[in-house]
Amino acid sequence: MLSKFDLVVVNGLVVTASDISSFDIGIKDGKIHTLAPSFSSEDIGDAQVIDAEGAMVMPGGIDAHVHLCQDQKTDIGGGKCADNFETGSRSAVCGGTTTMVTFATQTRVEEDRSLLKVVEAYDARAQATGSYIDYAFHIIIVRDDKDVLEEELPVLVEKWGITSCKVFMTYETMRLQDYQLLDVMLAALKNSITTMIHAENGDMIEWLTQKLESKGMMAPYFHALSRPPSVEGEAANRAIVLAELIENPILFVHVGSSASANVIRAAQTRGLPVFAETCPQYLNLTWEDLKRFHSPTCFENSKMICSPPPSPDSSDQDALYIGLHNGTFTIFSSDHCPFKYDDPHGKMVGILDHEPSAATDGVPLTELAHKKVGRFSLIPNGIPGVETRLPLLFTRGVSTGRITPQKFVELTATNPAKLYGLYPRKGAILPGSDADLVIWHPEGALTSFKLTNEHLHHNVDYTPYEGMEFGNWPRYTICRGKVMWANDVLLGKPRDGQYLKRGPNQLGKGVAHFKKDPRRVAAWVHE
């Protein structure tokens, strides 16, 4: 019997950002076609059927902060990303993510002056391997060449659908001074491009790092001491002042501390268009995890280095969960920035660049790491997490009642789609939306397990969440109507994903009648 559907999901508890309802879902030509309390056998016909068995069915995850395929020239700390578009997207889809927004990174070398050429280069990397899931680009801007900003930003929007850029307030090779930040923000504003900000005070970090190193405090653990929460809080406050000056919407990426979250919440309360993102590492790790392996000075603790670092203790985690609950955080992303541990282009850079002769003495890297402390300031900053993002928040957030299933969908799918101009094609379960779905195991059906790196599908030789207990994991991941992951089996192919052109931010530009106080706002700039 023929069917009007290609795929039907039955007996599911459909969860959106606003509702939970029992619906069957009919999918046709890669789109959501019909939602109904139930389908008859005539409706189903010969369509493929997935029985959700009462489990939650949600929009596929959108991970809006993923680093892939970046080389030594562009990577923070001199490392090389372990994942390309194939391996990174493979890992993503096995963890319930159906769309990712990755970074095309400008550098200060002359060949990267053109933003268009940077995007073309990253597109070539994506095309070379393909992607299991749909993807888009943010552009990282580390120069304020006015001709490039004026001439190329409109082309990025029109040709590529790139409607977000990222700027840095730290890292010597990437950060912009305040006046340069204003230049980029103003150019972005004119083109309806959302400005993403890595907010850490670079001068404070450099000063603290010099003091630590002068005392011989160079082991991985001291990375955290070089970046106390006040470093992030100060930079967030300063960025808000700059953005308010020219009325520019901004998003703070990977917020890791209550110091920063409180500043952001205060700005939102005043009606400013300030958005924020946090990540799994800030809800699940602390400074103590930088002492996890063998001893506080063991180089293996480099596996936990990311920036900002996790907070000193669990009190910030409680505050960040409140931020997820009350709307301080708009989205929840992974900041998947993968570096291998046992690799001369991975975390081992912290030893090899500190003591270059060690690279030629014939000692295996793993053995070398047990003999050398290395230098934390040279260790590539970043950890893997694209596959564990959704299961971590589901297990430790939804299953414990710390956030509702609807809030989970809002943070992981619907708001990312709206913020980055993909809604309602993505992030929704509506007729006409792409049939991107994640179906969990029914409650109690999956025996809880302790995670090991062998469970995962990235190209990294460790996970920072090794040994953590998980009570659920995506049972099915469906991308545009195709079942990509089912019962622990990868079914998709590397070229199933498509590039996505995006529209502007759909979450608004702040309170329309907000008083433009000349003590804070330079409204005349736009005249």
Coordinates of C-alpha atoms in Angstrom, one line a residue:
M1 CA 0.0 0.0 0.0
L2 CA 1.4 3.4 -1.0
S3 CA 1.7 6.1 1.6
K4 CA 1.7 9.9 1.5
F5 CA 4.7 9.7 3.8
D6 CA 8.3 8.4 3.4
L7 CA 8.9 8.0 7.2
V8 CA 6.5 8.0 10.2
V9 CA 7.4 8.4 13.8
V10 CA 4.7 6.9 16.0
N11 CA 4.0 6.8 19.8
G12 CA 6.3 9.7 20.5
L13 CA 6.1 12.4 23.1
V14 CA 6.8 15.4 20.9
V15 CA 8.7 18.2 22.7
T16 CA 9.0 21.7 21.4
A17 CA 10.3 24.9 23.0
S18 CA 6.7 25.6 24.3
D19 CA 4.8 22.3 24.5
I20 CA 4.8 18.6 25.2
S21 CA 2.2 16.5 23.3
S22 CA 1.6 13.0 22.1
F23 CA 1.8 13.1 18.3
D24 CA 2.7 11.0 15.4
I25 CA 4.9 12.7 12.8
G26 CA 4.6 12.1 9.1
I27 CA 7.7 13.0 7.0
K28 CA 7.7 13.5 3.2
D29 CA 10.6 14.6 1.0
G30 CA 12.7 15.5 3.9
K31 CA 10.2 17.8 5.5
I32 CA 7.7 17.6 8.4
H33 CA 4.4 17.0 6.6
T34 CA 1.8 16.2 9.2
L35 CA 1.4 16.1 13.0
A36 CA -1.5 14.0 14.2
P37 CA -2.7 12.3 17.4
S38 CA -2.4 9.1 15.5
F39 CA -2.2 7.7 12.0
S40 CA -4.3 5.0 10.5
S41 CA -2.8 2.1 8.7
E42 CA -4.0 3.7 5.5
D43 CA -2.1 6.8 6.4
I44 CA 1.1 4.9 7.1
G45 CA 0.9 2.6 4.1
D46 CA 4.4 1.3 3.2
A47 CA 6.2 4.2 4.8
Q48 CA 9.2 3.4 7.0
V49 CA 8.0 3.4 10.7
I50 CA 9.9 4.3 13.8
D51 CA 8.1 3.4 17.1
A52 CA 9.3 5.9 19.7
E53 CA 7.7 3.8 22.4
G54 CA 6.6 6.8 24.4
A55 CA 10.0 8.4 24.4
M56 CA 10.7 12.1 23.9
V57 CA 10.9 13.3 20.3
M58 CA 12.7 16.7 19.8
P59 CA 14.0 18.9 17.0
G60 CA 17.5 17.8 16.1
G61 CA 20.2 19.6 18.0
I62 CA 21.8 22.7 16.6
D63 CA 25.4 23.2 17.8
A64 CA 26.3 26.8 17.0
H65 CA 29.9 26.7 18.3
V66 CA 32.1 24.1 16.6
H67 CA 35.7 24.4 15.5
L68 CA 36.7 22.0 12.7
C69 CA 39.5 21.6 10.2
Q70 CA 41.6 24.5 11.5
D71 CA 45.3 24.3 10.9
Q72 CA 48.3 25.5 12.9
K73 CA 48.3 28.8 11.2
T74 CA 44.8 29.6 12.6
D75 CA 44.5 27.5 15.8
I76 CA 44.7 29.0 19.2
G77 CA 47.9 27.9 20.9
G78 CA 49.5 26.5 17.8
G79 CA 47.8 23.2 17.6
K80 CA 45.9 21.5 14.8
C81 CA 42.2 20.5 15.1
A82 CA 41.9 16.7 15.2
D83 CA 38.4 16.7 13.6
N84 CA 37.6 17.7 10.0
F85 CA 34.1 18.1 8.7
E86 CA 33.7 14.4 8.2
T87 CA 34.8 13.2 11.6
G88 CA 33.3 16.2 13.5
S89 CA 29.9 15.8 11.9
R90 CA 30.0 12.1 12.4
S91 CA 30.5 12.6 16.1
A92 CA 27.8 15.3 16.1
V93 CA 25.1 13.1 14.5
C94 CA 25.8 10.2 16.9
G95 CA 25.0 12.6 19.7
G96 CA 21.7 13.9 18.3
T97 CA 23.0 17.1 16.6
T98 CA 21.7 17.6 13.0
T99 CA 23.0 21.1 12.3
M100 CA 26.3 22.7 13.2
V101 CA 27.7 26.2 12.7
T102 CA 31.5 26.2 12.4
F103 CA 34.1 28.9 12.2
A104 CA 35.9 30.2 9.2
T105 CA 38.9 31.9 10.8
Q106 CA 40.7 35.0 9.5
T107 CA 44.3 35.4 10.6
R108 CA 46.7 38.4 10.5
V109 CA 48.8 37.0 7.7
E110 CA 48.4 38.9 4.5
E111 CA 46.9 36.0 2.6
D112 CA 44.0 36.0 5.0
R113 CA 43.2 39.6 4.7
S114 CA 40.2 38.9 2.5
L115 CA 37.3 37.4 4.4
L116 CA 35.8 36.1 1.2
K117 CA 39.0 34.1 0.5
V118 CA 39.0 32.8 4.1
V119 CA 35.4 31.5 3.7
E120 CA 36.2 30.0 0.3
A121 CA 39.2 28.1 1.9
Y122 CA 37.0 26.7 4.6
D123 CA 34.3 25.8 2.2
A124 CA 36.9 23.8 0.2
R125 CA 37.8 21.9 3.3
A126 CA 34.2 21.0 3.9
Q127 CA 33.7 20.0 0.3
A128 CA 36.8 17.8 0.4
T129 CA 35.4 15.5 3.0
G130 CA 31.7 16.2 3.1
S131 CA 29.6 16.4 6.3
Y132 CA 27.1 14.0 7.8
I133 CA 24.9 16.9 8.8
D134 CA 23.9 20.3 7.6
Y135 CA 26.4 23.1 8.4
A136 CA 27.0 26.8 8.1
F137 CA 29.8 29.3 8.9
H138 CA 30.5 32.1 11.3
I139 CA 33.4 34.3 10.3
I140 CA 36.1 35.1 12.9
I141 CA 37.5 38.6 12.3
V142 CA 40.9 39.5 13.8
R143 CA 41.7 42.6 11.6
D144 CA 39.8 45.9 11.2
D145 CA 40.7 46.6 7.6
K146 CA 38.0 49.1 6.8
D147 CA 37.9 48.4 3.0
V148 CA 37.4 44.7 3.7
L149 CA 34.7 45.3 6.2
E150 CA 32.9 47.8 3.9
E151 CA 33.2 45.8 0.7
E152 CA 33.1 42.2 1.8
L153 CA 30.6 41.9 4.7
P154 CA 27.7 42.6 2.3
V155 CA 28.9 39.9 0.0
L156 CA 29.3 37.4 2.9
V157 CA 25.6 38.1 3.7
E158 CA 24.3 38.0 0.2
K159 CA 26.4 35.2 -1.3
W160 CA 27.1 32.9 1.6
G161 CA 24.3 33.7 4.1
I162 CA 26.9 34.4 6.8
T163 CA 25.1 36.6 9.3
S164 CA 27.4 36.3 12.4
C165 CA 31.0 37.2 13.2
K166 CA 33.2 36.5 16.2
V167 CA 35.8 38.8 17.7
F168 CA 38.3 38.2 20.5
M169 CA 39.3 40.3 23.5
T170 CA 42.2 37.9 24.3
Y171 CA 45.0 35.9 22.6
E172 CA 47.8 38.0 21.3
T173 CA 47.4 36.9 17.7
M174 CA 43.6 37.4 17.6
R175 CA 42.4 40.1 20.0
L176 CA 41.2 43.5 18.9
Q177 CA 41.7 46.7 20.8
D178 CA 38.5 48.5 21.9
Y179 CA 38.5 50.9 19.0
Q180 CA 38.9 48.0 16.6
L181 CA 36.1 46.2 18.3
L182 CA 33.9 49.2 17.7
D183 CA 34.9 49.3 14.0
V184 CA 33.9 45.7 13.5
M185 CA 30.7 46.0 15.6
L186 CA 29.6 49.0 13.6
A187 CA 30.3 47.3 10.3
A188 CA 28.5 44.2 11.4
L189 CA 25.5 46.3 12.6
K190 CA 25.1 47.9 9.2
N191 CA 24.9 44.5 7.6
S192 CA 22.6 42.9 10.2
I193 CA 25.4 40.6 11.3
T194 CA 25.3 39.4 14.9
T195 CA 28.6 40.0 16.8
M196 CA 29.8 37.1 18.9
I197 CA 32.4 38.0 21.6
H198 CA 35.1 35.9 23.4
A199 CA 35.2 38.0 26.5
E200 CA 38.4 37.7 28.5
N201 CA 40.7 40.5 29.5
G202 CA 43.9 39.8 27.6
D203 CA 46.1 42.2 29.6
M204 CA 45.1 40.6 32.9
I205 CA 45.8 37.1 31.5
E206 CA 49.2 38.1 30.2
W207 CA 50.2 39.8 33.5
L208 CA 49.0 36.8 35.6
T209 CA 50.8 34.4 33.2
Q210 CA 54.1 36.2 33.5
K211 CA 53.8 36.2 37.3
L212 CA 53.0 32.5 37.4
E213 CA 55.8 31.6 35.0
S214 CA 58.3 33.7 37.0
K215 CA 57.5 31.5 40.0
G216 CA 57.9 28.3 37.9
M217 CA 54.2 27.7 38.1
M218 CA 53.8 26.4 34.5
A219 CA 52.0 23.0 34.9
P220 CA 48.6 22.6 33.3
Y221 CA 46.7 23.4 36.5
F222 CA 48.0 26.9 36.6
H223 CA 46.1 27.7 33.4
A224 CA 43.1 28.2 35.6
L225 CA 44.9 30.6 37.9
S226 CA 45.9 32.7 34.9
R227 CA 42.2 33.2 34.1
P228 CA 40.2 33.7 37.3
P229 CA 36.5 34.5 36.8
S230 CA 37.1 38.3 37.2
V231 CA 39.0 38.2 33.9
E232 CA 35.8 37.2 32.1
G233 CA 33.6 39.4 34.1
E234 CA 35.6 42.6 33.4
A235 CA 35.7 41.9 29.7
A236 CA 32.0 41.2 29.5
N237 CA 31.2 44.4 31.2
R238 CA 33.5 46.4 28.9
A239 CA 32.0 44.7 25.8
I240 CA 28.5 45.6 26.9
V241 CA 29.5 49.2 27.3
L242 CA 31.0 49.2 23.8
A243 CA 28.0 47.5 22.3
E244 CA 25.6 49.9 24.0
L245 CA 27.5 52.9 22.7
I246 CA 26.6 52.0 19.1
E247 CA 23.4 50.1 19.9
N248 CA 24.8 46.8 18.6
P249 CA 23.3 43.4 19.5
I250 CA 26.0 41.0 20.8
L251 CA 26.3 37.4 22.0
F252 CA 28.8 36.3 24.6
V253 CA 30.2 32.9 23.7
H254 CA 31.2 30.1 26.2
V255 CA 30.3 32.0 29.4
G256 CA 31.9 30.1 32.2
S257 CA 31.4 32.1 35.4
S258 CA 28.7 33.7 37.5
A259 CA 30.8 36.9 37.4
S260 CA 30.1 37.2 33.7
A261 CA 26.6 35.8 33.8
N262 CA 25.6 38.4 36.4
V263 CA 26.9 41.3 34.2
I264 CA 25.0 39.9 31.2
R265 CA 21.8 39.5 33.2
A266 CA 22.0 43.1 34.4
A267 CA 22.3 44.3 30.8
Q268 CA 19.4 42.2 29.7
T269 CA 17.3 43.6 32.5
R270 CA 18.0 47.1 31.2
G271 CA 16.5 46.0 27.9
L272 CA 19.8 45.7 25.9
P273 CA 20.0 43.1 23.1
V274 CA 22.6 41.0 24.9
F275 CA 22.6 37.3 24.4
A276 CA 24.7 34.6 25.9
E277 CA 25.9 31.0 25.4
T278 CA 27.3 28.5 27.9
C279 CA 28.7 25.0 27.4
P280 CA 28.9 21.6 29.0
Q281 CA 32.3 22.1 30.4
Y282 CA 31.1 24.9 32.7
L283 CA 28.3 22.8 34.1
N284 CA 30.3 19.6 34.6
L285 CA 34.0 20.5 35.3
T286 CA 35.8 22.6 37.8
W287 CA 39.4 23.7 38.6
E288 CA 39.8 20.3 40.4
D289 CA 39.5 18.6 37.1
L290 CA 42.8 20.2 36.1
K291 CA 44.3 18.0 38.9
R292 CA 42.5 14.9 37.8
F293 CA 45.4 12.8 36.5
H294 CA 48.1 11.4 38.8
S295 CA 49.1 14.7 40.3
P296 CA 48.4 18.4 40.0
T297 CA 51.6 18.8 37.9
C298 CA 51.0 15.9 35.5
F299 CA 50.9 17.0 31.9
E300 CA 47.9 14.7 31.2
N301 CA 45.8 17.4 32.9
S302 CA 46.3 19.4 29.7
K303 CA 43.3 17.4 28.4
M304 CA 41.1 19.7 30.5
I305 CA 42.5 23.0 29.3
C306 CA 39.9 25.3 27.6
S307 CA 39.3 29.0 27.8
P308 CA 37.7 30.3 29.8
P309 CA 38.5 27.5 32.2
P310 CA 35.8 25.9 34.2
S311 CA 35.0 27.7 37.5
P312 CA 36.9 27.1 40.7
D313 CA 34.1 25.0 42.3
S314 CA 30.5 23.8 41.8
S315 CA 28.9 27.0 43.1
D316 CA 29.3 28.6 39.7
Q317 CA 27.6 25.6 38.1
D318 CA 24.6 26.2 40.2
A319 CA 24.5 29.8 39.1
L320 CA 24.9 28.8 35.5
Y321 CA 22.0 26.4 35.8
I322 CA 19.9 29.2 37.1
G323 CA 21.0 31.2 34.0
L324 CA 19.7 28.4 31.8
H325 CA 16.4 28.4 33.6
N326 CA 15.7 32.1 33.7
G327 CA 16.8 33.0 30.2
T328 CA 20.2 34.6 30.9
F329 CA 21.6 32.0 28.5
T330 CA 20.0 32.1 25.1
I331 CA 21.7 28.9 23.7
F332 CA 23.7 25.9 24.9
S333 CA 26.6 24.9 22.6
S334 CA 29.6 22.6 22.8
D335 CA 32.6 24.8 21.8
H336 CA 33.9 21.6 20.3
C337 CA 37.6 22.5 19.8
P338 CA 39.3 19.1 19.5
F339 CA 43.1 18.6 20.0
K340 CA 44.5 15.1 20.4
Y341 CA 46.6 14.5 23.5
D342 CA 49.2 12.0 22.1
D343 CA 50.1 14.1 19.1
P344 CA 52.9 16.6 18.3
H345 CA 50.2 19.0 16.9
G346 CA 47.9 18.5 19.9
K347 CA 48.2 19.1 23.6
M348 CA 51.8 18.0 23.4
V349 CA 52.7 21.4 21.9
G350 CA 52.8 22.6 25.5
I351 CA 55.9 20.4 26.0
L352 CA 57.5 20.4 22.5
D353 CA 57.3 24.2 22.0
H354 CA 58.6 24.8 25.6
E355 CA 61.5 22.4 25.1
P356 CA 62.1 22.1 21.3
S357 CA 65.0 19.7 21.8
A358 CA 62.6 17.2 23.3
A359 CA 61.1 16.6 19.9
T360 CA 64.3 15.0 18.6
D361 CA 65.5 12.9 21.5
G362 CA 63.6 9.8 20.5
V363 CA 61.4 9.6 23.6
P364 CA 57.8 8.6 22.8
L365 CA 55.4 11.4 23.5
T366 CA 53.4 9.6 26.1
E367 CA 56.6 8.8 28.0
L368 CA 57.8 12.3 27.6
A369 CA 54.6 13.6 29.1
H370 CA 55.3 11.7 32.3
K371 CA 58.7 13.3 32.6
K372 CA 57.9 16.9 31.7
V373 CA 55.6 19.5 33.1
G374 CA 55.4 21.6 30.0
R375 CA 54.2 25.1 29.9
F376 CA 50.4 25.8 30.2
S377 CA 50.6 29.0 28.2
L378 CA 51.6 27.0 25.1
I379 CA 49.0 24.2 25.4
P380 CA 46.3 24.5 22.7
N381 CA 43.1 25.7 24.4
G382 CA 40.0 23.5 23.7
I383 CA 38.3 20.3 24.4
P384 CA 36.0 17.9 22.4
G385 CA 32.3 17.9 23.2
V386 CA 30.1 17.9 20.1
E387 CA 28.8 14.4 20.7
T388 CA 28.3 14.6 24.5
R389 CA 26.6 18.1 24.5
L390 CA 23.0 16.9 24.3
P391 CA 23.4 13.7 26.4
L392 CA 25.1 15.6 29.2
L393 CA 22.4 18.3 29.5
F394 CA 19.6 15.7 29.1
T395 CA 21.1 13.4 31.9
R396 CA 22.1 16.1 34.3
G397 CA 19.5 18.7 33.4
V398 CA 16.3 17.2 32.2
S399 CA 16.4 13.9 34.0
T400 CA 17.2 15.6 37.3
G401 CA 14.5 18.3 36.9
R402 CA 17.0 21.2 36.8
I403 CA 15.5 22.3 33.5
T404 CA 12.3 21.3 31.7
P405 CA 12.3 19.3 28.4
Q406 CA 10.9 22.5 26.7
K407 CA 13.8 24.6 28.0
F408 CA 16.2 21.9 26.7
V409 CA 14.7 22.3 23.2
E410 CA 14.8 26.0 23.4
L411 CA 18.5 26.1 24.4
T412 CA 19.7 23.4 22.1
A413 CA 17.7 23.8 18.9
T414 CA 15.0 26.5 18.7
N415 CA 16.9 29.5 20.0
P416 CA 20.1 28.7 18.0
A417 CA 17.9 28.5 14.9
K418 CA 16.3 31.9 15.7
L419 CA 19.6 33.6 16.8
Y420 CA 21.4 32.5 13.7
G421 CA 18.7 32.9 11.1
L422 CA 17.6 29.3 10.5
Y423 CA 14.1 29.2 12.0
P424 CA 11.6 27.7 11.2
R425 CA 13.5 25.6 8.7
K426 CA 15.5 24.3 11.6
G427 CA 14.8 24.1 15.4
A428 CA 11.1 23.3 15.0
I429 CA 8.7 20.5 14.5
L430 CA 6.2 22.2 12.2
P431 CA 4.7 21.3 8.8
G432 CA 7.3 22.6 6.3
S433 CA 10.3 22.5 8.7
D434 CA 13.2 20.2 7.8
A435 CA 12.6 16.7 9.3
D436 CA 15.5 17.0 11.7
L437 CA 14.7 14.9 14.8
V438 CA 16.3 13.3 17.8
I439 CA 14.5 10.5 19.6
W440 CA 15.6 9.5 23.0
H441 CA 15.3 6.1 24.8
P442 CA 12.0 5.7 26.7
E443 CA 12.5 6.5 30.4
G444 CA 14.3 3.6 32.2
A445 CA 14.8 1.7 29.0
L446 CA 18.5 2.4 28.8
T447 CA 20.7 1.0 31.5
S448 CA 22.9 3.9 32.8
F449 CA 26.5 3.6 31.8
K450 CA 29.9 5.2 32.4
L451 CA 31.2 7.0 29.4
T452 CA 34.5 6.0 27.8
N453 CA 36.2 7.5 24.8
E454 CA 35.5 4.3 22.9
H455 CA 31.8 5.2 23.0
L456 CA 32.4 8.3 20.9
H457 CA 32.9 8.9 17.2
H458 CA 35.2 11.9 17.1
N459 CA 38.9 11.8 16.0
V460 CA 40.2 12.6 19.4
D461 CA 42.1 10.2 21.8
Y462 CA 40.2 11.3 24.9
T463 CA 37.1 12.8 26.3
P464 CA 37.1 15.2 29.4
Y465 CA 33.9 13.4 30.5
E466 CA 35.5 10.0 30.9
G467 CA 33.8 8.0 33.6
M468 CA 30.8 10.2 34.0
E469 CA 27.5 8.4 34.2
F470 CA 24.8 8.8 31.5
G471 CA 21.2 7.8 31.9
N472 CA 20.1 8.4 28.3
W473 CA 21.5 8.9 24.8
P474 CA 19.9 9.6 21.5
R475 CA 18.3 6.4 20.1
Y476 CA 17.6 7.9 16.7
T477 CA 18.9 10.9 14.9
I478 CA 17.1 11.9 11.7
C479 CA 18.4 14.6 9.3
R480 CA 16.0 15.9 6.7
G481 CA 14.0 12.7 6.8
K482 CA 16.9 10.3 6.7
V483 CA 17.7 8.0 9.6
M484 CA 21.4 8.7 10.3
W485 CA 21.8 7.0 13.7
A486 CA 19.7 4.2 15.1
N487 CA 20.3 2.0 18.2
D488 CA 24.0 2.7 18.3
V489 CA 24.6 2.2 14.6
L490 CA 25.7 5.0 12.3
L491 CA 23.7 4.8 9.1
G492 CA 24.4 8.1 7.4
K493 CA 27.1 9.1 4.9
P494 CA 29.7 11.9 5.0
R495 CA 28.0 13.8 2.1
D496 CA 24.4 13.7 3.4
G497 CA 24.9 17.2 4.9
Q498 CA 24.3 20.4 3.0
Y499 CA 25.6 24.0 3.4
L500 CA 23.1 26.4 4.8
K501 CA 22.7 30.1 3.9
R502 CA 21.3 31.9 6.9
G503 CA 19.2 35.0 7.5
P504 CA 19.6 37.6 10.3
N505 CA 19.0 37.2 14.0
Q506 CA 15.3 36.7 14.7
L507 CA 15.5 37.3 18.4
G508 CA 15.2 41.1 18.3
K509 CA 17.2 44.2 18.8
G510 CA 16.3 45.1 22.3
V511 CA 13.5 47.2 23.7
A512 CA 12.2 49.4 20.9
H513 CA 11.4 52.5 23.0
F514 CA 14.6 52.2 25.0
K515 CA 15.7 55.7 26.0
K516 CA 18.9 56.6 24.2
D517 CA 20.8 58.2 27.1
P518 CA 23.6 60.3 25.5
R519 CA 25.7 59.4 28.5
R520 CA 25.7 55.9 27.3
V521 CA 24.7 55.9 23.6
A522 CA 26.3 57.7 20.7
A523 CA 23.2 57.8 18.5
W524 CA 24.7 60.4 16.3
V525 CA 27.1 57.7 14.9
H526 CA 24.3 56.4 12.7
E527 CA 23.3 59.8 11.3

